[in-house]
Structure formats: C-alpha cells, structure tokens
Coordinates of C-alpha atoms in Angstrom, one line a residue:
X25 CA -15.6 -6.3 -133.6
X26 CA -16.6 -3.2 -135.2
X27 CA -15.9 -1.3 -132.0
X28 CA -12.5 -2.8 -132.0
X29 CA -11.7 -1.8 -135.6
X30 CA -12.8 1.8 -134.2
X31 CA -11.1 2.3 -131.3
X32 CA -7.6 0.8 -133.0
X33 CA -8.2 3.7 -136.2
X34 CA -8.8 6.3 -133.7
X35 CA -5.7 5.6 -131.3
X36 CA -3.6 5.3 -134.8
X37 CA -4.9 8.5 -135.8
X38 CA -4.3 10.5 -133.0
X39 CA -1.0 8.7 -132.1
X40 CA 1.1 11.6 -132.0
X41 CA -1.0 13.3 -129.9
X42 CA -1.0 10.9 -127.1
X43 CA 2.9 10.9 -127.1
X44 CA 3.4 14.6 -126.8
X45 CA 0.8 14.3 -123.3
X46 CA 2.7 11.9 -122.6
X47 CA 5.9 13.8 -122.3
X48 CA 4.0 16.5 -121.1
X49 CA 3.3 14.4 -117.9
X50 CA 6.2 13.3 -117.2
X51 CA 8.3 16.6 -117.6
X52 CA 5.6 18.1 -115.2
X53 CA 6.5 14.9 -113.2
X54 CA 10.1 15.7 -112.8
X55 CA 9.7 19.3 -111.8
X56 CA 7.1 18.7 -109.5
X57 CA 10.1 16.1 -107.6
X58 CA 13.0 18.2 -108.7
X59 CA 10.8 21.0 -106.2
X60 CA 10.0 18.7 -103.8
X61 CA 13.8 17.2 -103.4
X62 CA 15.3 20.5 -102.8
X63 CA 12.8 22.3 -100.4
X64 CA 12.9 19.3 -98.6
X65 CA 17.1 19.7 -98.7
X66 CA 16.4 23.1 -97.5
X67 CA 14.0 22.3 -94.7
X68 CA 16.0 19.8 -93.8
X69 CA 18.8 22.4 -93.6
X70 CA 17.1 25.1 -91.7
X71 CA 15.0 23.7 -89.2
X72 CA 18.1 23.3 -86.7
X73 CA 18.5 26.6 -87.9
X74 CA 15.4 28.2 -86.9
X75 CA 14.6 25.6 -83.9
X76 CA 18.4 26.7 -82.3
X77 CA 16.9 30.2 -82.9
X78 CA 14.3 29.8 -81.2
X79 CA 15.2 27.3 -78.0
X80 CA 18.3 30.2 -77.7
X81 CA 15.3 32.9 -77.7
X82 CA 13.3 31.0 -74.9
X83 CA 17.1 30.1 -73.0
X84 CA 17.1 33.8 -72.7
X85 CA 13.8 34.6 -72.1
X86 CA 14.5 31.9 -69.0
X87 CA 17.6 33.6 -67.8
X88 CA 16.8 36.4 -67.8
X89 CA 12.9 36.4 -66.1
X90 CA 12.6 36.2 -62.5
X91 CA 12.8 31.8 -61.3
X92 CA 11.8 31.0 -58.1
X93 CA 11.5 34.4 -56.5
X94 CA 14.7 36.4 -57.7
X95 CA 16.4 38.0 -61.0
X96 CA 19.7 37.0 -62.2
X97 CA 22.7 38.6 -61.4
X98 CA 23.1 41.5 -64.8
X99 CA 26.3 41.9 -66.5
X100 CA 27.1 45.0 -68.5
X101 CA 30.0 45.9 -70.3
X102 CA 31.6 49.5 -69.8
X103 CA 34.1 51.6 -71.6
X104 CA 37.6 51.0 -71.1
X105 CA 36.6 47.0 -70.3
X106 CA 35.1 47.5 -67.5
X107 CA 32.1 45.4 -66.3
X108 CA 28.9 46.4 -64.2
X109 CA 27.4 43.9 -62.1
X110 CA 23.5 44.9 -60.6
X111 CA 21.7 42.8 -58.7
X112 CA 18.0 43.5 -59.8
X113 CA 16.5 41.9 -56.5
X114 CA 18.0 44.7 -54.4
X115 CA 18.3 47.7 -56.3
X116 CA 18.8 50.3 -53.5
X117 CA 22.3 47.6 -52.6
X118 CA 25.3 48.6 -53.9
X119 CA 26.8 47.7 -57.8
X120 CA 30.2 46.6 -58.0
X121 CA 32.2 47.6 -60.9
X122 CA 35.5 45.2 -62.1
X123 CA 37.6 48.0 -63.5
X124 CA 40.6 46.8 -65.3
X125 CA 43.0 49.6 -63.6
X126 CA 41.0 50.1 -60.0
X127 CA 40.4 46.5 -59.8
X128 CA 37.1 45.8 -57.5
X129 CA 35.0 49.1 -56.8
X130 CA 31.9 49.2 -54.8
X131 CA 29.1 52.0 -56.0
X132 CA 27.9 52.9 -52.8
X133 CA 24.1 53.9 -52.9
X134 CA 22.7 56.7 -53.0
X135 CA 20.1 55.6 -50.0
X136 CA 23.1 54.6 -47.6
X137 CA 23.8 50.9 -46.3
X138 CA 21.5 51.6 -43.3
X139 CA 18.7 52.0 -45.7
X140 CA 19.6 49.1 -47.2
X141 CA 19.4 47.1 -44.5
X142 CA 16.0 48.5 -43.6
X143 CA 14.8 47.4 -47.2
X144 CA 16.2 44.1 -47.1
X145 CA 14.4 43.7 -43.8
X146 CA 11.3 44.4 -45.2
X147 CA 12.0 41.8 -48.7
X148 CA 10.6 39.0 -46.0
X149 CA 7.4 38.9 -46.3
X150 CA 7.5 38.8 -50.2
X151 CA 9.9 36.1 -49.5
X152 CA 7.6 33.9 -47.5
X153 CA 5.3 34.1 -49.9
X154 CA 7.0 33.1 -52.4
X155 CA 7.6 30.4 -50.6
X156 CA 4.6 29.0 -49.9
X157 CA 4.4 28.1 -54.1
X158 CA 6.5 25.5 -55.9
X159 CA 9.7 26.3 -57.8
X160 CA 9.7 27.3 -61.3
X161 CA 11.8 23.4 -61.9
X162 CA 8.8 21.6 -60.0
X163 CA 6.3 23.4 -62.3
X164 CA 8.4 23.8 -66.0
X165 CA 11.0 21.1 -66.0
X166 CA 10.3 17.5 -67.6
X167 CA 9.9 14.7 -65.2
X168 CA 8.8 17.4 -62.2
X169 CA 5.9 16.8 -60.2
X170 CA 3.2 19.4 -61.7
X171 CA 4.9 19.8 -65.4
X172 CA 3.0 22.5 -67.4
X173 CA 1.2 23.9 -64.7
X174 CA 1.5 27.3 -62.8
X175 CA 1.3 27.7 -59.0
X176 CA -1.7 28.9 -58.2
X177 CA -3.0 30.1 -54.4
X178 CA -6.8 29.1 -53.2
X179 CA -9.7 32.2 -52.4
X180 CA -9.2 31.6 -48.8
X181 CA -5.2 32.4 -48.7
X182 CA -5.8 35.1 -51.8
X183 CA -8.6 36.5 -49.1
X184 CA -6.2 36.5 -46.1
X185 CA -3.6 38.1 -47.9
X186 CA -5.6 41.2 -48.9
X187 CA -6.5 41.5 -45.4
X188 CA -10.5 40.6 -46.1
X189 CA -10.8 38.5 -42.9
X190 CA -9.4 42.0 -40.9
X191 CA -12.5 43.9 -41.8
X192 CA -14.5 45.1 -38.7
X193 CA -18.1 43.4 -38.6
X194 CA -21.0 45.7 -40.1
X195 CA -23.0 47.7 -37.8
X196 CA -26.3 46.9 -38.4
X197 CA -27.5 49.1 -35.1
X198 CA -24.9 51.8 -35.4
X199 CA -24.7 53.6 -31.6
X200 CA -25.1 57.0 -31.0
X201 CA -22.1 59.5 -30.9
X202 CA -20.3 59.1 -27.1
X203 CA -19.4 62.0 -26.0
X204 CA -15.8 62.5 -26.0
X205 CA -13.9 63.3 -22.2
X206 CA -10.2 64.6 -22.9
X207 CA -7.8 62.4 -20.9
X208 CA -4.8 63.8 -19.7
X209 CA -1.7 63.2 -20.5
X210 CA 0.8 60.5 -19.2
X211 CA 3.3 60.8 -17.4
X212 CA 6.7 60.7 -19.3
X213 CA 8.0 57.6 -19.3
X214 CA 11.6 57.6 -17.4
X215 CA 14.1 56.4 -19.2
X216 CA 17.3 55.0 -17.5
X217 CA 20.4 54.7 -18.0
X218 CA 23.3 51.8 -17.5
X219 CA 24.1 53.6 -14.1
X220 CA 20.5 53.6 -13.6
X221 CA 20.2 50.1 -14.6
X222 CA 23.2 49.1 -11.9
X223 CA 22.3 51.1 -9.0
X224 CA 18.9 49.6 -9.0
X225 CA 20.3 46.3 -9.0
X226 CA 20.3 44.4 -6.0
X227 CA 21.8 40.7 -5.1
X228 CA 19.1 39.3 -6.0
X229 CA 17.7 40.9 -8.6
X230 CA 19.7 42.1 -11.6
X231 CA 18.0 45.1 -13.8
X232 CA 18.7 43.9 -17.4
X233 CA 16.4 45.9 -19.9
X234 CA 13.8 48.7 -20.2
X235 CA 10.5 48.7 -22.5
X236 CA 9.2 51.7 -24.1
X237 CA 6.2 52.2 -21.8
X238 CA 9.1 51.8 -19.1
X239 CA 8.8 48.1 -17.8
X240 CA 11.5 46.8 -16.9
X241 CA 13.2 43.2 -17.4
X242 CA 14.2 41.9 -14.2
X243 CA 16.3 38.9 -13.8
X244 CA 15.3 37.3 -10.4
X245 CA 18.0 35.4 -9.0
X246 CA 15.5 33.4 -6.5
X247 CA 13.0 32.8 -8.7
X248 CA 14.6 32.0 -11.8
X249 CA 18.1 31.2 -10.8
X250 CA 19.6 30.6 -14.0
X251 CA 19.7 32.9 -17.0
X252 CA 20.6 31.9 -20.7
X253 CA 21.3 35.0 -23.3
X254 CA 20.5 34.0 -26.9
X255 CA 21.2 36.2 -30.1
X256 CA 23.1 36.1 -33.4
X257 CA 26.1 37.8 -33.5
X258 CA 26.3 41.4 -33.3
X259 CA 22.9 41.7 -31.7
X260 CA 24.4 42.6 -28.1
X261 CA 24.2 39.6 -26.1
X262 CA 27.9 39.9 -24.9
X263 CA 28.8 43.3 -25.0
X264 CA 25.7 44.3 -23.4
X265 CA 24.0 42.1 -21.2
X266 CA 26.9 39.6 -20.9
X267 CA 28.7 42.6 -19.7
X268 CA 25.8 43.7 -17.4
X269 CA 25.7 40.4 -15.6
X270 CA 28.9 40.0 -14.8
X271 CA 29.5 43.8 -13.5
X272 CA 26.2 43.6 -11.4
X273 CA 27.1 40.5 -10.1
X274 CA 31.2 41.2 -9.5
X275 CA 29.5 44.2 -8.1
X276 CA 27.2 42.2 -5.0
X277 CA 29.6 39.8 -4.2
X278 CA 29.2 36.8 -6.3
X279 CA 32.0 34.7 -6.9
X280 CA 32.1 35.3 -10.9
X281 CA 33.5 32.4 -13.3
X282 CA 34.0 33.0 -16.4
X283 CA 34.8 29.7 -18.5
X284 CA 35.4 31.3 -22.7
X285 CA 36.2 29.1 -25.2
X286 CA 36.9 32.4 -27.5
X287 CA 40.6 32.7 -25.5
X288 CA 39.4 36.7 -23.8
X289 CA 38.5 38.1 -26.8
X290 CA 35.0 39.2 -25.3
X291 CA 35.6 38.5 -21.0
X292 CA 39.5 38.4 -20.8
X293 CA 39.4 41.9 -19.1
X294 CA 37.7 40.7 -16.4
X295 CA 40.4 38.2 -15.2
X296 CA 40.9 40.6 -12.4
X297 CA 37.6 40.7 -10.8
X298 CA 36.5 36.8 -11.5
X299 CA 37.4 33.8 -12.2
X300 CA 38.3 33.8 -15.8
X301 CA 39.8 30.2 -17.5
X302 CA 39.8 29.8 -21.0
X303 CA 37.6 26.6 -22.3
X304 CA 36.9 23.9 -24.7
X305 CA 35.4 20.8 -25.4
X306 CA 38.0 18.7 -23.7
X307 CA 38.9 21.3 -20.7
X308 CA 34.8 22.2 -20.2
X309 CA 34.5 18.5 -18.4
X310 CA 37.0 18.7 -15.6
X311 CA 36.0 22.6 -15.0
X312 CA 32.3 21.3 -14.2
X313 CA 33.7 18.5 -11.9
X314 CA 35.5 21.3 -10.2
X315 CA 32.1 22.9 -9.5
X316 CA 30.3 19.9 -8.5
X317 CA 32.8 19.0 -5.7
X318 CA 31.9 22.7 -4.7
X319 CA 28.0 21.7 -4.9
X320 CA 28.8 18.8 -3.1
X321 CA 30.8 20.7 -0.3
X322 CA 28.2 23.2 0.0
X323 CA 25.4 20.0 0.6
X324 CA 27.9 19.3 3.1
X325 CA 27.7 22.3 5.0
X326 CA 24.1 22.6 4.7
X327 CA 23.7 19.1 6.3
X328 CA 26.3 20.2 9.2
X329 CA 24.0 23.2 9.8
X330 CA 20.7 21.4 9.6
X331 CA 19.9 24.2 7.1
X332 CA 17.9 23.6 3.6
X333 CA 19.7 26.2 1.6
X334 CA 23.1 28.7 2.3
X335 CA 20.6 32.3 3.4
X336 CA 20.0 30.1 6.6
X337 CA 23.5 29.7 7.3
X338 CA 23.5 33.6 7.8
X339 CA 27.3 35.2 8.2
X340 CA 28.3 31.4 7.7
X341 CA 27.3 31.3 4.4
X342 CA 29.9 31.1 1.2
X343 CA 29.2 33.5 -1.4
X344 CA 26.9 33.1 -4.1
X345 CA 28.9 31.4 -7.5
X346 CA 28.1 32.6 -10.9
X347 CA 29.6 30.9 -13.8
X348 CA 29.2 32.1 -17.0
X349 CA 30.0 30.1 -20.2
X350 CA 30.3 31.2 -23.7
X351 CA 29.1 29.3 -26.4
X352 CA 27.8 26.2 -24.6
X353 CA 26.3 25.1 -27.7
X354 CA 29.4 24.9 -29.9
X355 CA 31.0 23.2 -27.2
X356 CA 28.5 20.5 -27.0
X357 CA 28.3 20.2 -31.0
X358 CA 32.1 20.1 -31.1
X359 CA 31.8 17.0 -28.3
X360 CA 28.9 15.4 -30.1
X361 CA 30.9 15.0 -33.3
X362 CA 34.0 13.8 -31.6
X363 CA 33.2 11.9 -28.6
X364 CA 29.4 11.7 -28.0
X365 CA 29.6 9.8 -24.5
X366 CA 31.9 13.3 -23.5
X367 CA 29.0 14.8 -24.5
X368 CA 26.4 13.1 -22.5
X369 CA 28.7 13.5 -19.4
X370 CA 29.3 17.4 -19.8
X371 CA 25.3 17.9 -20.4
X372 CA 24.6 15.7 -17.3
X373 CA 27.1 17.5 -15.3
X374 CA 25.5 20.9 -16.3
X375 CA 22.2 19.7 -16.1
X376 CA 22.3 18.5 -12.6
X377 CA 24.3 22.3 -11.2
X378 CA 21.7 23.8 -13.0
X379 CA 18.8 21.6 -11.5
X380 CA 20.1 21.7 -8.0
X381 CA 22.6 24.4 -7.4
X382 CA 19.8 26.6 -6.2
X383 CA 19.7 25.3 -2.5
X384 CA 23.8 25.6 -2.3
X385 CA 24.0 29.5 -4.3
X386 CA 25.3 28.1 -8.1
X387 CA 24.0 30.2 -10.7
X388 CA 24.6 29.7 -14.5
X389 CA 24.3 31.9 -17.2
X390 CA 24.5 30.9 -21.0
X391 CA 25.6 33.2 -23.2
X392 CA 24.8 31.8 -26.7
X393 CA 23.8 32.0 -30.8
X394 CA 21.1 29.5 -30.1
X395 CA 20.2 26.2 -28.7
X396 CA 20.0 23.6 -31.2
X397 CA 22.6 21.5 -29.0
X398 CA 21.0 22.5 -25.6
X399 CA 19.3 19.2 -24.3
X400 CA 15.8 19.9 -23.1
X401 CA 16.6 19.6 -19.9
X402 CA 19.1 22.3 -20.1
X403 CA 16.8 24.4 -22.3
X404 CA 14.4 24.5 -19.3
X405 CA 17.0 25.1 -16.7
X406 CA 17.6 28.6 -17.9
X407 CA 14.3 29.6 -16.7
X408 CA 15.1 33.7 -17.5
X409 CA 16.0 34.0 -21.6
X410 CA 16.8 37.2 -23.0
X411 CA 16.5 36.1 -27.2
X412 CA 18.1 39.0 -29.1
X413 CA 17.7 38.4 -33.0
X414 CA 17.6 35.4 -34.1
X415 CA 16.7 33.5 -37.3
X416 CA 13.3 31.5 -37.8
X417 CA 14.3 28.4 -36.6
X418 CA 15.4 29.4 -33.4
X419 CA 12.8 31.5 -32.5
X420 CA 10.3 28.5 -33.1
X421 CA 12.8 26.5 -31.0
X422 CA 12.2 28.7 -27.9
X423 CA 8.8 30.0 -28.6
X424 CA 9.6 33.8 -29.5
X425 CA 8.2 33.8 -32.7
X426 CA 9.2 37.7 -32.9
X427 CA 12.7 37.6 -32.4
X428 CA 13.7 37.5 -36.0
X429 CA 12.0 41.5 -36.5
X430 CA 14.3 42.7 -33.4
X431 CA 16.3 45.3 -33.8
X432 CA 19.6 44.5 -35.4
X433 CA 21.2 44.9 -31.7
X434 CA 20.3 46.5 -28.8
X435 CA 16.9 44.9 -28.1
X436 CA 16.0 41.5 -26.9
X437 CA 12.8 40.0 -26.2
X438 CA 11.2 38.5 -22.3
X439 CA 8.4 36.4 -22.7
X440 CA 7.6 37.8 -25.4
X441 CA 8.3 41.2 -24.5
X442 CA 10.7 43.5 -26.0
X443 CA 12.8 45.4 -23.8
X444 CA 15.9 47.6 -24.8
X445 CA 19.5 46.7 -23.4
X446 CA 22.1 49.0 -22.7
X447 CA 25.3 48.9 -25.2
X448 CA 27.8 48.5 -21.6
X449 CA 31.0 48.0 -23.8
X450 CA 32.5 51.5 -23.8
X451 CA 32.0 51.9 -20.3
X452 CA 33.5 48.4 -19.2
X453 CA 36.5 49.5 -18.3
X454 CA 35.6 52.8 -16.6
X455 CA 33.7 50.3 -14.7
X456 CA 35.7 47.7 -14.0
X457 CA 38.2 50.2 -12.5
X458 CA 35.7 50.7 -9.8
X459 CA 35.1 47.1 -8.6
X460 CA 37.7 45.8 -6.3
X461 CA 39.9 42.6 -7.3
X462 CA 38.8 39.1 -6.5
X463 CA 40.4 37.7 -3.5
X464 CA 38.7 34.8 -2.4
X465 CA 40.2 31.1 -3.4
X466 CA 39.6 30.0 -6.4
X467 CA 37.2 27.3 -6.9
X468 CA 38.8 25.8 -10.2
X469 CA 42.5 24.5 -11.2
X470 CA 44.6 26.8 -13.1
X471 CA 45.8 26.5 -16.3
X472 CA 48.6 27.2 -18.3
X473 CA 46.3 29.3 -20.6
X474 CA 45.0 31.6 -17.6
X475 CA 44.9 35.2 -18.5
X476 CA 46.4 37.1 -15.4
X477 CA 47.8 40.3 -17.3
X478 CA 44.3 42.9 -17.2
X479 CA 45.6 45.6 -14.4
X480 CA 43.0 48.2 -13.6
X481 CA 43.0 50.2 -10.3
X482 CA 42.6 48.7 -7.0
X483 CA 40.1 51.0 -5.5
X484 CA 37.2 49.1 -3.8
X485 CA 33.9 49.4 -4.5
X486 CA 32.2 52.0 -3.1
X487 CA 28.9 52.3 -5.4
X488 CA 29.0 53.2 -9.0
X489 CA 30.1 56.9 -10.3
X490 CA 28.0 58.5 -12.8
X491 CA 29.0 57.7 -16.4
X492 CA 28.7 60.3 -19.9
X493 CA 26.1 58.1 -21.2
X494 CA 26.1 60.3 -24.3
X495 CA 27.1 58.5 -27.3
X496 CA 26.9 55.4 -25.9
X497 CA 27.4 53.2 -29.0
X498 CA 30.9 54.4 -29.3
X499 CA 30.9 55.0 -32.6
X500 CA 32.1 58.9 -32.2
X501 CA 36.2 58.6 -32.8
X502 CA 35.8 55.3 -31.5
X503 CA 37.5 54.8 -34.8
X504 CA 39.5 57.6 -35.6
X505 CA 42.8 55.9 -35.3
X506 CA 42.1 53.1 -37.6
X507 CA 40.9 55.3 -40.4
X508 CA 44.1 57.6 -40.0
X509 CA 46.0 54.6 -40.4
X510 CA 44.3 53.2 -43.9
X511 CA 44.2 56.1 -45.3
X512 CA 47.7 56.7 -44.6
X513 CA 48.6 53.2 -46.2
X514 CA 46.3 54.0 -49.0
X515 CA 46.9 57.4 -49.8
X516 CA 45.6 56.8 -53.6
X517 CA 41.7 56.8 -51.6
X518 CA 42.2 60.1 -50.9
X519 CA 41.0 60.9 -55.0
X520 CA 39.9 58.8 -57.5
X521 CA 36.6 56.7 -57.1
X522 CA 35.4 55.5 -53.1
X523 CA 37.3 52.4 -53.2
X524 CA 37.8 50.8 -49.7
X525 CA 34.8 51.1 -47.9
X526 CA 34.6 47.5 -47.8
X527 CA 38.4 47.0 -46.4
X528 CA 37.3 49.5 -44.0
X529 CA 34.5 47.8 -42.5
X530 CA 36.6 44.7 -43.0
X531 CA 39.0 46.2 -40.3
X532 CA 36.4 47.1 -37.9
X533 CA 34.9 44.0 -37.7
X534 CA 38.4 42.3 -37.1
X535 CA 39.1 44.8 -34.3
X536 CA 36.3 43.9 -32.4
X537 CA 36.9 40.1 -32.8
X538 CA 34.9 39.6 -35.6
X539 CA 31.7 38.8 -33.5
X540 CA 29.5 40.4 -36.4
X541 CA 29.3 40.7 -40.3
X542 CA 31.2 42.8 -41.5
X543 CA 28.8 44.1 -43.8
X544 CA 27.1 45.6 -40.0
X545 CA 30.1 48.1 -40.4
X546 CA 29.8 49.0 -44.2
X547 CA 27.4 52.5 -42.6
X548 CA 29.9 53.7 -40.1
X549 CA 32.7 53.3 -42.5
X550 CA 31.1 54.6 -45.7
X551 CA 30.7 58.0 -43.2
X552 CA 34.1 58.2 -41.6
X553 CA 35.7 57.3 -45.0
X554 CA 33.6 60.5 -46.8
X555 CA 34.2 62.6 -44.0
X556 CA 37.9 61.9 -44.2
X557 CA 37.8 62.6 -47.5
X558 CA 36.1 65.5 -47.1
X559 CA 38.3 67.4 -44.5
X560 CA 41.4 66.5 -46.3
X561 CA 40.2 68.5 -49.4
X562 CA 38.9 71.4 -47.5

C-alpha cells in the first residue's frame, strides 16, 4: 500500500513531464513515416527508371558485341544525311554509302575486290570453329539448353588447335651430321597449252587437265567410259572442260549430242557440228528412249556379227555416240517434285545407257553443280569426275574433301588430285570453224525448238591450227564495247564519286548468261571502269 501511495505521488508530480515525451514520441513518430512514405514514393518512381537504364545499357552492349561468330551491321550518320553502312566482319569489303543526291554508292577498297575475295577465303577456318561451340541464344537466353554458361573447348581440341600433336618426336639419340650431295636440278616442267591439250588427244583418250609437276588428267574412254563434270558456277566446268569434250570428241568422230535444258546459252554454237536439241524435264524422257532404240539396234548388230562390242565389227562399225546433258540434276529435281514415277523412269533409262552402252559405243557426260539428285547408281556410272569448286556438302557427297579450297575457276580436282583446265571459251569459235559439219543421220527427233542458225565455215578438219594462247581468260577488250556503251548512257560516271561498278559487273554477268555471281566480275569492272575514267581525263 505504501508503494502504491508512492508511485501515484510520483506519476502526479512529474505529470507534465511524461506528456511532453510523450509528444516527443510521437512527433518523432510521424517524421520517421512522413520519410519513409515518400522515399518509398520515390523508389517506387525511379526504379523503372534506373532498371530501363540499365536493361537499355546491356540491350546495347548485346547489339552491338559480336553473337554467334559475327558483328552487327554499323550505321553512321554523315553530313548532308547521308548514312555509312560498315560491315565490321569484313573490313577489307567494300562500305556502301546511302547518299540522299547519289543515291546508292559503293566505297571500293582500297585492297581491290580480288583481295577481298582472298580474305574472305581465308575467314573459314575461324568460321568452323566457331562452329564447333553453341550459339550465344543456347548459352544466354532463358529456357535454352546451357543458360548461364559459356562454351568452353576441352585440353585435347585446345591442344590440336595450337598444333601440339604436330611436334616432331624428341631425339633422344640425335644422329650425326649426313653429309650433304647437291642434287641437280629438274627438268622444267612442260607446260601445255589447249592446242597442246587437243593434239594429244586421241579417240580414246581425251587430255583434260595438267598438274603442276606436269601430270596430266586423262579421261580414258575404254576404261572409264562415262565422264561427269561437277562445279559451282563460274568455276569452269562448261566453258572449259565442257568445251574441251565436245571439240575433242566432234574432233575424232564421235557422233556428239548435246541435250541443254539452258535453250544454247552455253552449247547452242555447236548445233552445227552435233546434235544439239534443247531439253527439259518432260522432253529429257522421250530423247533417252530415242537413244535406247539406238542401244538396242547396236545389240542387234553385234548379235548379227557374232561380235561382243562395235571395235570387232571393224569398218562395219557405227561411230562412237557421245551425249552430253546439262544439268541432269535439276532436271531430275524438277521431275521428282512434279511427277516422281517420270522420275524413276528417266533415271532408269540413264542408268541402264550408262551401265551398258559400253559394249555398243554410248558414252555420257554430265555436266553439273552437283549431285544431290544423281541416284547412286548413276553417281557410280560416271566413273571419270572432274569436281571443280564446290561447297562442303558436295565434296563429302563424292569424297573430295578438298574441292571447296580450289581455285575459284580454272582448276578441278581427279582423285583427289588437282589438275589445271584450260579456259577454251575464247577460242571456241576459232575452233569450231575448223571442224567440219555433222552429216550423219540424226539419231533423235527434231523439235520445233532446234537451234539450226550457228554458220561457221565448212572447211574439214584437217588437225588443229595453232592458237594465240596469250590472254587466254579473255578479259583484255573482251569488254571494251560494253563499257563504251555505259559510260555513254551514264555520262555523269565520268566525275563525281565511282558509282556503277556494281551495274557494271551486273552487265557482265548477264552477258555471259549469268552462269556466275556477279560479284566474280566486281575486279575486272572496278579496273576497266578506273581506266576509263582515267583516259578520258588525260
């Protein structure tokens, strides 16, 4: 009780003390929450801020980096409104510049488009190994296979990339110094040229390619019978070797046939000396009957002669046939998308010529850019290949794993070989003038589409003349005319920034029936444009 009485005078005493804390408490109280209320306002209000700020920084930083092996295309803004556009990946290719009064204006560079090329060329390996890791999306994006982590390679590939395994084994024993015997000197190796290459051709065997140590690539008609020419285009495979064969074999008296789905563009000068027809996927089937009721005659005469294949009919024997088709592949893929049992029949039809025509003197040569739609059977027919460049794919498809580093044209590759061809186009016609027409009957029916109007002269052949091999890529005045003629309906090119280049190669490519990239022609026409240039301001 007496507590009681204590603790009630105390609290009465010191009453007003207690109600000042009081309000000291609670004023402390509301500022404390009046802080609280509006930094939280203000958070509230600038986190989007700062997180937009900072996904738009790492939406850059994304852009912008290399992904999956290559840079972004750059944009940058000139005076005047003009943009810049730079491809980082290649930096020796050319920039293009969208000028608002020039329009679309290459910047050639300044290490030529041949260069370029070569550059390009050599990007592949970097290429490969960048994809032998996952892509940036399989490694960063949410929901991909390996989120968060980073593509890593193993000590065994890291080892074999730096060329460890390629070291030569220590010598523990090292050998005494041999004594060193000077060897003389080869022989230099003889090159030849296409007059070479067609005077040492003989009926049977057709000179197709030399090497550098001066091998050369032999296309045995006996032994290998059929021949097929593979390559992408632009590489050669018409204008040289397609060319070749059918000279050498116009040449020793082969009856030539010349089926071309590409309407003469490439063979219709030839429609003199052989059998030319135009083809397609509908015409291709009755032209092969035509040939196997020739087969079939032949096997008739064979059996009449009691003879097992035409050489032992001697002076009785028809002449040897050789039909060349163009693009057999694009043909078949054309057939096999519209009418697949067309299909089956026109690769049966080939397939059995190919198979058996060697006893009755058929030959086939396919000239093509690769064999996906060859069946195997056809594939292995064509015993002789001659694989200009190709892309990976193909080159795994028939086993010449190189192909893809040829040359871009003029070189092709013989069990694994590589031989040089010779570029026959600007001497076709030279040549053609000294081969004598084709006058024996026709083995297939005409049609309304048969090029007849190729006149050339009608001397006979006697053996080929000797040709200027000099410049025998005909790109000296070869296009003279056609630059005389742009510039003169684009006189403007003749000042102001090098605009037309492209167009230029664009023109060159169509004149030669667009059987290669245009972008092939960008050298030759960056050089003929500046020398044009050039002369007219002298």
């Amino acid at each position: 009780m007496p507590l009681l009485l204590f603790g009630g005078a105390l609290i009465y005493t010191n009453a007003g003390a207690l109600n000042h804390a009081g309000e000291e408490l609670v004023n402390t109280f509301v500022v404390v929450t009046t802080i609280l209320m509006w930094g939280g306002i203000a958070l509230l209000l600038g986190a989007p801020v700062v997180v937009g700020v900072i996904m738009w920084r790492r939406h850059m930083d994304r852009i912008n980096r290399q992904r999956d092996g290559s840079f972004p295309l750059r944009e940058y803004k000139l005076a005047a409104g003009a943009k810049l556009l730079v491809d980082p990946n290649a930096m020796v290719s050319a920039a293009a510049v969208i000028h608002p009064e020039y329009g679309y204006v290459e910047a050639e560079p300044r290490a030529g488009y041949e260069h370029q090329l070569a550059i390009r060329q050599g990007d592949r390996i970097t290429r490969h190994l960048q994809a032998m890791n996952p892509g940036d999306d399989i490694l960063e994006r949410i929901g991909g296979m390996m989120p968060g982590q980073r593509s890593r390679m193993d000590a065994a590939t890291g080892k074999l990339l730096a060329g460890f395994y390629n070291r030569p084994p220590r010598a523990t024993n090292p050998e005494p110094p041999r004594q060193i015997i000077e060897a003389s000197a080869p022989a230099p190796v003889e090159r030849l040229t296409l007059s070479d290459a067609l005077r040492r051709s003989s009926s049977k065997a057709f000179l197709m390619g030399q090497a550098a140590d001066g091998k050369q690539a032999i296309f045995d008609l006996d032994a290998h019978h059929n021949l097929g020419i593979i390559g992408s285009p632009g590489t050669g495979k018409s204008h040289g070797s397609g060319y070749q064969l059918v000279l050498a074999a116009i040449a020793h008296g082969y009856h030539v046939i010349i089926l071309d789905p590409k309407g003469g563009v490439d063979f219709g000068m030839f429609a003199r000396s052989a059998e030319w027809q135009e083809t397609d996927p509908w015409l291709i089937a009755d032209q092969l009957g035509a040939l196997t009721a020739e087969h079939e005659r032949r096997i008739q005469l064979l059996r009449q002669h009691n003879a097992s294949n035409m050489w032992e009919l001697n002076g009785h024997a028809p002449p040897r046939v050789m039909t060349v088709i163009e693009e057999y592949g694009a043909l078949q893929e054309d057939l096999q998308a519209s009418n697949p049992a067309k299909a089956k029949q026109v690769d049966h039809q080939i397939n059995q010529l190919m198979r058996t025509g060697r006893a009755t003197g058929l030959h086939f040569a396919l000239l093509d850019q690769d064999t996906e739609f060859w069946s195997n059977a056809v594939r292995g027919a064509a015993k002789c290949r001659l694989v200009y460049k190709v892309d990976e794919s193909e080159a795994a498809r028939i086993r010449e794993y190189t192909a893809p580093d040829l040359p871009d044209r003029g070189a092709f590759l013989l069990r694994k070989n590589e031989y040089r061809s010779w570029h026959v186009q600007p001497k076709v016609r030279q040549l053609l003038a000294q081969l004598p027409a084709l006058d024996a009957p026709r083995l297939l029916a005409p049609i309304s589409s048969e090029r007849s109007d190729y006149t050339a002269a009608d001397d006979p052949h006697n053996g080929w003349e000797e040709l200027d091999e000099s410049n025998a890529d005909g790109s000296a005045g070869k296009w003279q005319t056609l630059i005389e003629n742009w510039f003169g309906e684009n006189p403007q090119a003749l000042n102001g920034p090098a605009r037309g280049i492209t167009d230029i190669a664009r023109r060159m490519a169509a004149a030669e029936g667009n059987v290669k990239p245009y972008d092939n022609y960008k050298g030759v026409a960056s050089q003929l444009f500046h020398a044009y240039r050039d002369n007219r301001s002298e």
